[in-house]
CSV table of C-alpha atoms in Angstrom, one decimal:
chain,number,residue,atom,x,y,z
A,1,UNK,CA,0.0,0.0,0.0
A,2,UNK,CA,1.2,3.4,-0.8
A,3,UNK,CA,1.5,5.8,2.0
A,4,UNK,CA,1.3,9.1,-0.2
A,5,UNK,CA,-2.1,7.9,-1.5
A,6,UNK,CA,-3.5,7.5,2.5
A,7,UNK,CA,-2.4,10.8,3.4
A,8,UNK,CA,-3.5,12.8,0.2
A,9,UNK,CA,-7.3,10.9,1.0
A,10,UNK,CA,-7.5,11.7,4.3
A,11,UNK,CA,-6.2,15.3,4.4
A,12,UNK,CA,-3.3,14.5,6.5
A,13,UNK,CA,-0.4,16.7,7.2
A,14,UNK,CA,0.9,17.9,3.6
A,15,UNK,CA,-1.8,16.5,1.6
A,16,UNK,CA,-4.6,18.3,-0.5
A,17,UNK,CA,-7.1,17.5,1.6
A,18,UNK,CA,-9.4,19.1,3.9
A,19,UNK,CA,-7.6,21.4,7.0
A,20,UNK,CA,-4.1,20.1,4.8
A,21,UNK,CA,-1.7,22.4,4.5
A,22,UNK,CA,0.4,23.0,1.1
A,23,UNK,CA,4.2,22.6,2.0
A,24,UNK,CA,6.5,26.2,1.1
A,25,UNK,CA,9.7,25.5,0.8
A,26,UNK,CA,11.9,28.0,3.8
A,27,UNK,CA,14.2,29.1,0.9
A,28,UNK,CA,10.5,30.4,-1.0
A,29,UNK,CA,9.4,31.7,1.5
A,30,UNK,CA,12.6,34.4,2.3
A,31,UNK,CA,12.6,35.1,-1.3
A,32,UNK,CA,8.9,36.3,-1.2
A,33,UNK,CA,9.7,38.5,1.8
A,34,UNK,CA,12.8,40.1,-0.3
A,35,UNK,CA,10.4,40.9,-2.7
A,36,UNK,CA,8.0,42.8,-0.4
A,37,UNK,CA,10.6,44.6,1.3
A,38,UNK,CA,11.9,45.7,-1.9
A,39,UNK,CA,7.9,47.0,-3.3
A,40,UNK,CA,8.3,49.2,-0.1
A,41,UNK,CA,11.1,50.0,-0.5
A,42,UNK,CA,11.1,51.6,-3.6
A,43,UNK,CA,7.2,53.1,-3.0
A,44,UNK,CA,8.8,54.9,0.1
A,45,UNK,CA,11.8,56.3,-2.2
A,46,UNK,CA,9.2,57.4,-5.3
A,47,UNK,CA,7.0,59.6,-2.3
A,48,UNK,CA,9.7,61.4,-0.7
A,49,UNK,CA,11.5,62.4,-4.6
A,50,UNK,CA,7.6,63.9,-4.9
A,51,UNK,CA,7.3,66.2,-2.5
A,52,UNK,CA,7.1,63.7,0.9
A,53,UNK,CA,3.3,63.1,0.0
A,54,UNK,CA,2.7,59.7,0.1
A,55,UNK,CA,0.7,56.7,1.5
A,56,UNK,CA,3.7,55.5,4.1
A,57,UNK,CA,4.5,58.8,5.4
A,58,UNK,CA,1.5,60.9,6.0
A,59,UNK,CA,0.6,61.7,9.4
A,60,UNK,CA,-1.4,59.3,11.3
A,61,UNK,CA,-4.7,60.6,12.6
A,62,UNK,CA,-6.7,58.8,14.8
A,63,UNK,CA,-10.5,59.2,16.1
A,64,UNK,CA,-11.4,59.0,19.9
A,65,UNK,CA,-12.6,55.2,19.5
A,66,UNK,CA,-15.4,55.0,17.5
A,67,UNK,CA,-17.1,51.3,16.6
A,68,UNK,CA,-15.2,48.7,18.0
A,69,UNK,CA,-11.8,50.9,18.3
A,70,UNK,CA,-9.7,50.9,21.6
A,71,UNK,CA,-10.5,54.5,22.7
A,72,UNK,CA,-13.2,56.3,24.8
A,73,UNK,CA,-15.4,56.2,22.1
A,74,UNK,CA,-15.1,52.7,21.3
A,75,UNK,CA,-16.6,49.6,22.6
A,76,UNK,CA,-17.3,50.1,26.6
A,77,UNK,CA,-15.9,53.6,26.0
A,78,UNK,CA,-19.3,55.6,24.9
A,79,UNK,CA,-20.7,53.2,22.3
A,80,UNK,CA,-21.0,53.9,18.4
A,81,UNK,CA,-20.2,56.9,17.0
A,82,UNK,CA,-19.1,58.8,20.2
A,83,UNK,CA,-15.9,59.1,18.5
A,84,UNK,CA,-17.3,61.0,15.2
A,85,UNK,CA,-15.6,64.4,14.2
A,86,UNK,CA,-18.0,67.4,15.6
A,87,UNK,CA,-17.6,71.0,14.8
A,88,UNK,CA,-17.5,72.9,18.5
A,89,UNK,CA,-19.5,76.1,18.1
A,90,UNK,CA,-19.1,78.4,21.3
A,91,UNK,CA,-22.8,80.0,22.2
A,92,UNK,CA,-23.3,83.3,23.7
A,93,UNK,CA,-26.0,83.2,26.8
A,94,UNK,CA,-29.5,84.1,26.5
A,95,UNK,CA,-28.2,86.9,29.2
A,96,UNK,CA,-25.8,89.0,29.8
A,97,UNK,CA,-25.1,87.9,34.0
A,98,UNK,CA,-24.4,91.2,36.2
A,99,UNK,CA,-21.7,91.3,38.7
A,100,UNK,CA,-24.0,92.2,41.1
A,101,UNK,CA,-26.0,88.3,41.1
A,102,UNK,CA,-25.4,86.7,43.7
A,103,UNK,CA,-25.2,83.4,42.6
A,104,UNK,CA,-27.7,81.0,44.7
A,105,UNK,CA,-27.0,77.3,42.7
A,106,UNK,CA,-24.6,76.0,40.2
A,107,UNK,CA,-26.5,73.2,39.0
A,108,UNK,CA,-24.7,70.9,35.8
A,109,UNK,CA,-27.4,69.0,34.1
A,110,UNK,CA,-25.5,66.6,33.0
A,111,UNK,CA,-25.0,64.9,36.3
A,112,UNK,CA,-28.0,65.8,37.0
A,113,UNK,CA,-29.4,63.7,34.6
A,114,UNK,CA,-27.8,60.9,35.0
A,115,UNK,CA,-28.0,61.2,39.3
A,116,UNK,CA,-24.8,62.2,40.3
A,117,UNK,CA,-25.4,65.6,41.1
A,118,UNK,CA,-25.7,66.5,44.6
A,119,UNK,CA,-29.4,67.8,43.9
A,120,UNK,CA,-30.5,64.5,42.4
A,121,UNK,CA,-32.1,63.1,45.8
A,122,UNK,CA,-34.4,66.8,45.3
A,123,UNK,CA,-35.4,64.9,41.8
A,124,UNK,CA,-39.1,63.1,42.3
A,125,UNK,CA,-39.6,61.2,39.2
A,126,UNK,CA,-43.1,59.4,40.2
A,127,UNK,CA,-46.1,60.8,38.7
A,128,UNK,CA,-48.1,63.1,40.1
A,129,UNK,CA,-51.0,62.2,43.0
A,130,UNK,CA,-53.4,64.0,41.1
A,131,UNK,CA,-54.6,65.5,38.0
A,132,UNK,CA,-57.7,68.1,37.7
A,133,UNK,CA,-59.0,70.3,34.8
A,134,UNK,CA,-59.7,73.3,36.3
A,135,UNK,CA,-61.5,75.1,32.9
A,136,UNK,CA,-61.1,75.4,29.0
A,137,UNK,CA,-60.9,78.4,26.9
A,138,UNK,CA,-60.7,79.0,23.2
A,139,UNK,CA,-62.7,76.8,20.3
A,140,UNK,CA,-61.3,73.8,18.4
A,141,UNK,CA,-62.0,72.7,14.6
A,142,UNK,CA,-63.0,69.1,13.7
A,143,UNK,CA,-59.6,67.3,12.1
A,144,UNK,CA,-60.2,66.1,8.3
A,145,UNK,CA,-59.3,63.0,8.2
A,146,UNK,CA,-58.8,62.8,4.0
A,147,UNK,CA,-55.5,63.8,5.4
A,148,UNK,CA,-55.1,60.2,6.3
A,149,UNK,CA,-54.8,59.4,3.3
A,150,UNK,CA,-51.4,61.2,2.4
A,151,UNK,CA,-48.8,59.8,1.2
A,152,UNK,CA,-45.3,60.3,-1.1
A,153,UNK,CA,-47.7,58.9,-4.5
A,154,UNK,CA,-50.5,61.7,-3.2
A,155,UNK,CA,-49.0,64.5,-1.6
A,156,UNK,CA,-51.1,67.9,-0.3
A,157,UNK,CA,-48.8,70.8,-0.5
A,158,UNK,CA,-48.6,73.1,2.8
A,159,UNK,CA,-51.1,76.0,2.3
A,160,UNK,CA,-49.7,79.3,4.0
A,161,UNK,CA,-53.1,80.5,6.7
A,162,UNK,CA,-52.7,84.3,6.5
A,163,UNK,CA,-55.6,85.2,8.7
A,164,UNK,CA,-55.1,82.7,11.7
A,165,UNK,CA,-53.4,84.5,14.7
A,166,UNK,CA,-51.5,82.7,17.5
A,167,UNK,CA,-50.7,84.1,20.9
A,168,UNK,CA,-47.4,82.8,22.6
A,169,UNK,CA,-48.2,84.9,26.0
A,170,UNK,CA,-46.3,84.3,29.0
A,171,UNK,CA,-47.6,83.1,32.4
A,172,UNK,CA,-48.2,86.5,34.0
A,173,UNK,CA,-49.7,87.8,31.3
A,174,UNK,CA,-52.0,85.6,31.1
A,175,UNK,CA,-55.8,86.4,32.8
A,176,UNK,CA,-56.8,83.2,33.5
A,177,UNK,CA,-54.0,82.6,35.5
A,178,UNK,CA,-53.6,85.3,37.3
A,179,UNK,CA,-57.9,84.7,38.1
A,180,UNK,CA,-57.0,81.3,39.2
A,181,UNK,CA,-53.9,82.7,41.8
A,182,UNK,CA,-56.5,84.8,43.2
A,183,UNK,CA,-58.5,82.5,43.7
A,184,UNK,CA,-55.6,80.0,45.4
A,185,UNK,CA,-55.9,77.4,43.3
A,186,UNK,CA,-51.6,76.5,42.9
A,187,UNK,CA,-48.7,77.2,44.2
A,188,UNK,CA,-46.8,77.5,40.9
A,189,UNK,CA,-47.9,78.6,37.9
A,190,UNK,CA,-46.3,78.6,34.3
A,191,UNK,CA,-47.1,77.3,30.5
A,192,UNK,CA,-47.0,73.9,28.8
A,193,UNK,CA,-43.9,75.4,27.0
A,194,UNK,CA,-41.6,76.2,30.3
A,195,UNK,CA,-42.7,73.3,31.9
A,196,UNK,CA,-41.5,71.0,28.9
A,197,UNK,CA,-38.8,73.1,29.0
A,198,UNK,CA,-37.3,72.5,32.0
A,199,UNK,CA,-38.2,68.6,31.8
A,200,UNK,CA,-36.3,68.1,28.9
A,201,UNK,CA,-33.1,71.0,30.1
A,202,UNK,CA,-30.7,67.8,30.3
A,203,UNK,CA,-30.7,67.5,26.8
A,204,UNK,CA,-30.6,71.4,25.6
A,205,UNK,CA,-27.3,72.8,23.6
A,206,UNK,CA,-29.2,76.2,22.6
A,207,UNK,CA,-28.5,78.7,25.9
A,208,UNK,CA,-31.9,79.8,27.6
A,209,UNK,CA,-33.1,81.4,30.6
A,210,UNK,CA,-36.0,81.8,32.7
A,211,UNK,CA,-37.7,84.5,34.8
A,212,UNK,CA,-38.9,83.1,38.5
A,213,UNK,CA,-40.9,85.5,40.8
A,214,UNK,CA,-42.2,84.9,44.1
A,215,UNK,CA,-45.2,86.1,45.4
A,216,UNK,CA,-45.2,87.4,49.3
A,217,UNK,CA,-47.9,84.7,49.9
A,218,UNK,CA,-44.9,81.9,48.3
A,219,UNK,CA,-47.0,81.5,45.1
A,220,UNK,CA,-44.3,81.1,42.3
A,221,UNK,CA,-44.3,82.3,38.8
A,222,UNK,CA,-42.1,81.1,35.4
A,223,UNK,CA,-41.9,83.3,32.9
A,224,UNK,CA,-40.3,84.2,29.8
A,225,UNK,CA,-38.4,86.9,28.5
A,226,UNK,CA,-39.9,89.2,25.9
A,227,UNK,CA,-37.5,88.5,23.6
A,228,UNK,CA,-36.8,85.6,23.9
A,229,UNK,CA,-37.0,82.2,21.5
A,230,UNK,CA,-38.5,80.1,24.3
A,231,UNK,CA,-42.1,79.1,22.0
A,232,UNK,CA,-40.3,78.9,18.6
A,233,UNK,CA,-39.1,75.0,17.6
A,234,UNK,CA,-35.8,74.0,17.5
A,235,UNK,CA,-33.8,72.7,14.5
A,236,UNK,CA,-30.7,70.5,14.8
A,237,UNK,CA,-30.1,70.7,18.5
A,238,UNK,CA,-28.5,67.6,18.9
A,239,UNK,CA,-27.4,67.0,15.5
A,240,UNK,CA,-23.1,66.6,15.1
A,241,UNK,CA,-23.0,69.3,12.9
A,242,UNK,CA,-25.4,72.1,14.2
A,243,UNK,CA,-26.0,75.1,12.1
A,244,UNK,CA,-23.5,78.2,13.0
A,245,UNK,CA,-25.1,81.3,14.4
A,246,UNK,CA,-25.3,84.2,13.0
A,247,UNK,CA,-21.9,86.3,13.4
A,248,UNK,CA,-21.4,90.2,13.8
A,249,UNK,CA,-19.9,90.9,10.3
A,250,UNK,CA,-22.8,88.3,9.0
A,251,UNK,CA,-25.8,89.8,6.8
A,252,UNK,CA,-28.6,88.6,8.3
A,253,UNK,CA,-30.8,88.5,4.7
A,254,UNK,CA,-28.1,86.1,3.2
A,255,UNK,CA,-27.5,83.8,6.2
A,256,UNK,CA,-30.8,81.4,6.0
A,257,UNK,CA,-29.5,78.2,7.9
A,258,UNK,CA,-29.1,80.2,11.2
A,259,UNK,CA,-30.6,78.6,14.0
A,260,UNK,CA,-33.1,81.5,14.7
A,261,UNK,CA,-34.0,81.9,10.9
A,262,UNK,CA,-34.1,77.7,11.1
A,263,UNK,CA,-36.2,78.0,14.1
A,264,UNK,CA,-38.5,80.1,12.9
A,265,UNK,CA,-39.3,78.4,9.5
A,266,UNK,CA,-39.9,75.3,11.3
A,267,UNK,CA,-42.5,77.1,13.7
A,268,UNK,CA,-44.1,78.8,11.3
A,269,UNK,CA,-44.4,75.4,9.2
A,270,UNK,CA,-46.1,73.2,12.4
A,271,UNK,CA,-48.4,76.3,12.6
A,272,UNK,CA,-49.0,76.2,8.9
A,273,UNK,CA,-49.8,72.9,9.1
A,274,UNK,CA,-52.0,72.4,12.5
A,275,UNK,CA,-54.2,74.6,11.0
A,276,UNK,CA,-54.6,73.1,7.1
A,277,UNK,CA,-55.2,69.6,8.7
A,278,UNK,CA,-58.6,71.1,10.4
A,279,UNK,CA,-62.4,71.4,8.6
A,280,UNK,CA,-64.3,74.9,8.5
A,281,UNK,CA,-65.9,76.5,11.2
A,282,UNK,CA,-69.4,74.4,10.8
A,283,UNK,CA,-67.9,71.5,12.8
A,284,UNK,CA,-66.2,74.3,15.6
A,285,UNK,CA,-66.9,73.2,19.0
A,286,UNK,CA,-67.0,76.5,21.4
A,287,UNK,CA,-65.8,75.9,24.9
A,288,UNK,CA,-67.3,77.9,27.9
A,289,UNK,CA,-64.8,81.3,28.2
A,290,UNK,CA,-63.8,82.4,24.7
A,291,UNK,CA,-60.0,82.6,23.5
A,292,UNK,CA,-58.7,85.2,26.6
A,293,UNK,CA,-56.0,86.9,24.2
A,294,UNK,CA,-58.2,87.9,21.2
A,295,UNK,CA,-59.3,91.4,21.1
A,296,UNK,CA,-62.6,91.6,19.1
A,297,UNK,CA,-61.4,95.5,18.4
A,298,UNK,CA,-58.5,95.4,17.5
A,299,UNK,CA,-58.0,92.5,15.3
A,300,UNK,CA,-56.8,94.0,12.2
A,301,UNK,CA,-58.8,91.2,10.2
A,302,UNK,CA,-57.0,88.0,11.9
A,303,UNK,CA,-58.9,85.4,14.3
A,304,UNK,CA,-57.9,83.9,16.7
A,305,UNK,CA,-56.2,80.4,15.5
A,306,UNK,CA,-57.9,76.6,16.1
A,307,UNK,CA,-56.6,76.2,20.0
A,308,UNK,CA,-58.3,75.6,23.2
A,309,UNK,CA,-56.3,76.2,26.2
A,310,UNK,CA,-56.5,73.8,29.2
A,311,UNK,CA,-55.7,75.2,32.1
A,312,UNK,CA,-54.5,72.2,34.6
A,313,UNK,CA,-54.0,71.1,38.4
A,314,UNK,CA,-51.0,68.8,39.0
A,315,UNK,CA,-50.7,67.9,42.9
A,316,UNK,CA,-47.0,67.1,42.9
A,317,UNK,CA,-47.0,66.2,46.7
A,318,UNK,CA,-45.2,68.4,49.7
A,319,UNK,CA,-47.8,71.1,49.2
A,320,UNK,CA,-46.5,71.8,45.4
A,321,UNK,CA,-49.9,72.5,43.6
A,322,UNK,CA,-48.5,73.2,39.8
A,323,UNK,CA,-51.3,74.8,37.6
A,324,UNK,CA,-49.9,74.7,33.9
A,325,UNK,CA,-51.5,76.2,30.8
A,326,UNK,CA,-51.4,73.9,27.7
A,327,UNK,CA,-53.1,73.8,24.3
A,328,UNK,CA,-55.1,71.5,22.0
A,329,UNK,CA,-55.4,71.9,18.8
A,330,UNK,CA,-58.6,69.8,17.0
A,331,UNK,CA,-61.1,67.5,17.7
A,332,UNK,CA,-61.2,63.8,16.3
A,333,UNK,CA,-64.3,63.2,14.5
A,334,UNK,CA,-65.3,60.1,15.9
A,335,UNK,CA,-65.6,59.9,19.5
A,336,UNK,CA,-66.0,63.7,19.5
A,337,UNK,CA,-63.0,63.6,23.0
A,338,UNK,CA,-60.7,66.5,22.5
């Protein structure tokens, strides 16, 4: 029996079977290194005659981890993508702080989101005990549900409403709530806008500010500044490449992707579109006060805009009575519930 013929059918060591192993002669094998060394060799000599521009000698240039790399942004380091490129834009605050504040609390959201923060055991994150309606103001229009039916094959362009007027007004400008502090029905009072605000502040890269009066009788009051961006929509907060803001030597007529001029196109879009989305005024349902920031007078041709506002009682426990001010926008046209 022939050895050579077992080995070769079985796939021993040497043979052309499976997991064999094709013998290289050593002398082979040093030859085929020679030959690499010299490729590189000679690549390395042809970059550095052209200017020292080549692929062997450029600079290395790492990322901070990234997917499956070895540094902070790799795996157990900040997950995928924490070691992307971003583009640091320094902000300027929403307000210029006087020498004369005495600073009270230096809160950084960032730990206190995640608990670390010494004020995190202040944090309560269970619901609240109770929830009231205290009384709705304003009309809301029946939604049209053809609008269902859009899709990318059937598209409805966005119709500009010209004669619809909304009313961003701040908490102590608002009537309602200043009849319902009267009337001691909260301890704090402010919009659905501040309050989302401040739940979501973790998260924020834009700078913002709010205005917090207290009452002699310890009611409390968020506000707004009056110029201020705090109802507008933002664009690209998060995004790794948000939009740069508008500079000093900047014309503001040829600079469109700001984030204010972003901001505003995407509020004035949502607005556009809450109000397209809604039938005409035969299916309005009226609610008991009418909308408390319309002046029948002086209206200059506009109405008021589909939105009832719900004014609301959250019992947050330990005496905190937070009455909030938030908005709907249509009615559904089947079970008639708002």
């Amino acid at each position: 029996v022939d050895s050579s013929n077992v080995r070769a059918a079985g796939g021993g060591q040497g043979g052309p079977g499976a997991g064999g192993k094709r013998f290289v002669p050593q002398a082979r094998k040093r030859a085929q290194n020679a030959a690499r060394l010299r490729q590189l060799n000679a690549r390395r000599e042809s970059n550095q005659n052209n200017g020292g521009v080549g692929r062997f000698n450029q600079p290395q240039r790492t990322r901070a981890g990234g997917r499956g790399g070895r540094g902070p942004g790799g795996r157990g380091g900040g997950g995928r993508g924490a070691g992307q490129w971003r583009d640091r834009i320094d902000r300027q605050a929403s307000v210029s702080v006087r020498p004369d504040w005495r600073r009270v609390e230096d809160i950084d959201l960032g730990k206190l989101s995640k608990g670390t923060s010494p004020l995190s055991n202040l944090v309560d994150n269970s619901p609240p005990k109770s929830v009231q309606d205290l009384l709705f103001a304003g009309f809301l229009d029946q939604y049209n549900d053809q609008y269902d039916k859009v899709s990318t094959r059937t598209p409805a362009p966005l119709k500009r409403v010209e004669t619809k007027e909304f009313y961003p007004v701040t908490t102590t400008d608002d009537p309602v709530i200043e009849k319902l502090a009267i009337e001691g029905k909260g301890t704090v009072f402010a919009t659905d806008a501040i309050v989302s605000h401040l739940m979501t502040c973790a998260r924020s890269i834009y700078p913002w500010d709010i205005v917090v009066q207290k009452l002699p009788t310890g009611a409390l009051f968020f506000d707004k500044r009056d110029a201020s961006q705090f109802d507008y929509l933002t664009v690209h907060e998060t995004s790794n490449t948000p939009p740069a803001p508008l500079g000093s030597r900047d014309n503001e007529e040829d600079q469109i992707n700001t984030p204010e001029r972003l901001s505003l196109e995407a509020t004035m879009i949502n607005q556009n579109f809450t109000q397209q989305i809604l039938r005409s005024q035969k299916y309005r349902s009226n609610f008991d006060l009418p909308n408390p920031f319309w002046d029948e007078e002086d209206n200059d041709g506009m109405e008021p805009a589909s939105v009832a506002y719900r004014y609301r009682k959250f019992d947050l426990g330990d005496g905190v009575e937070l009455v909030a001010r938030t908005e709907l926008h249509g009615l559904a046209k089947d079970n008639k519930k708002v």
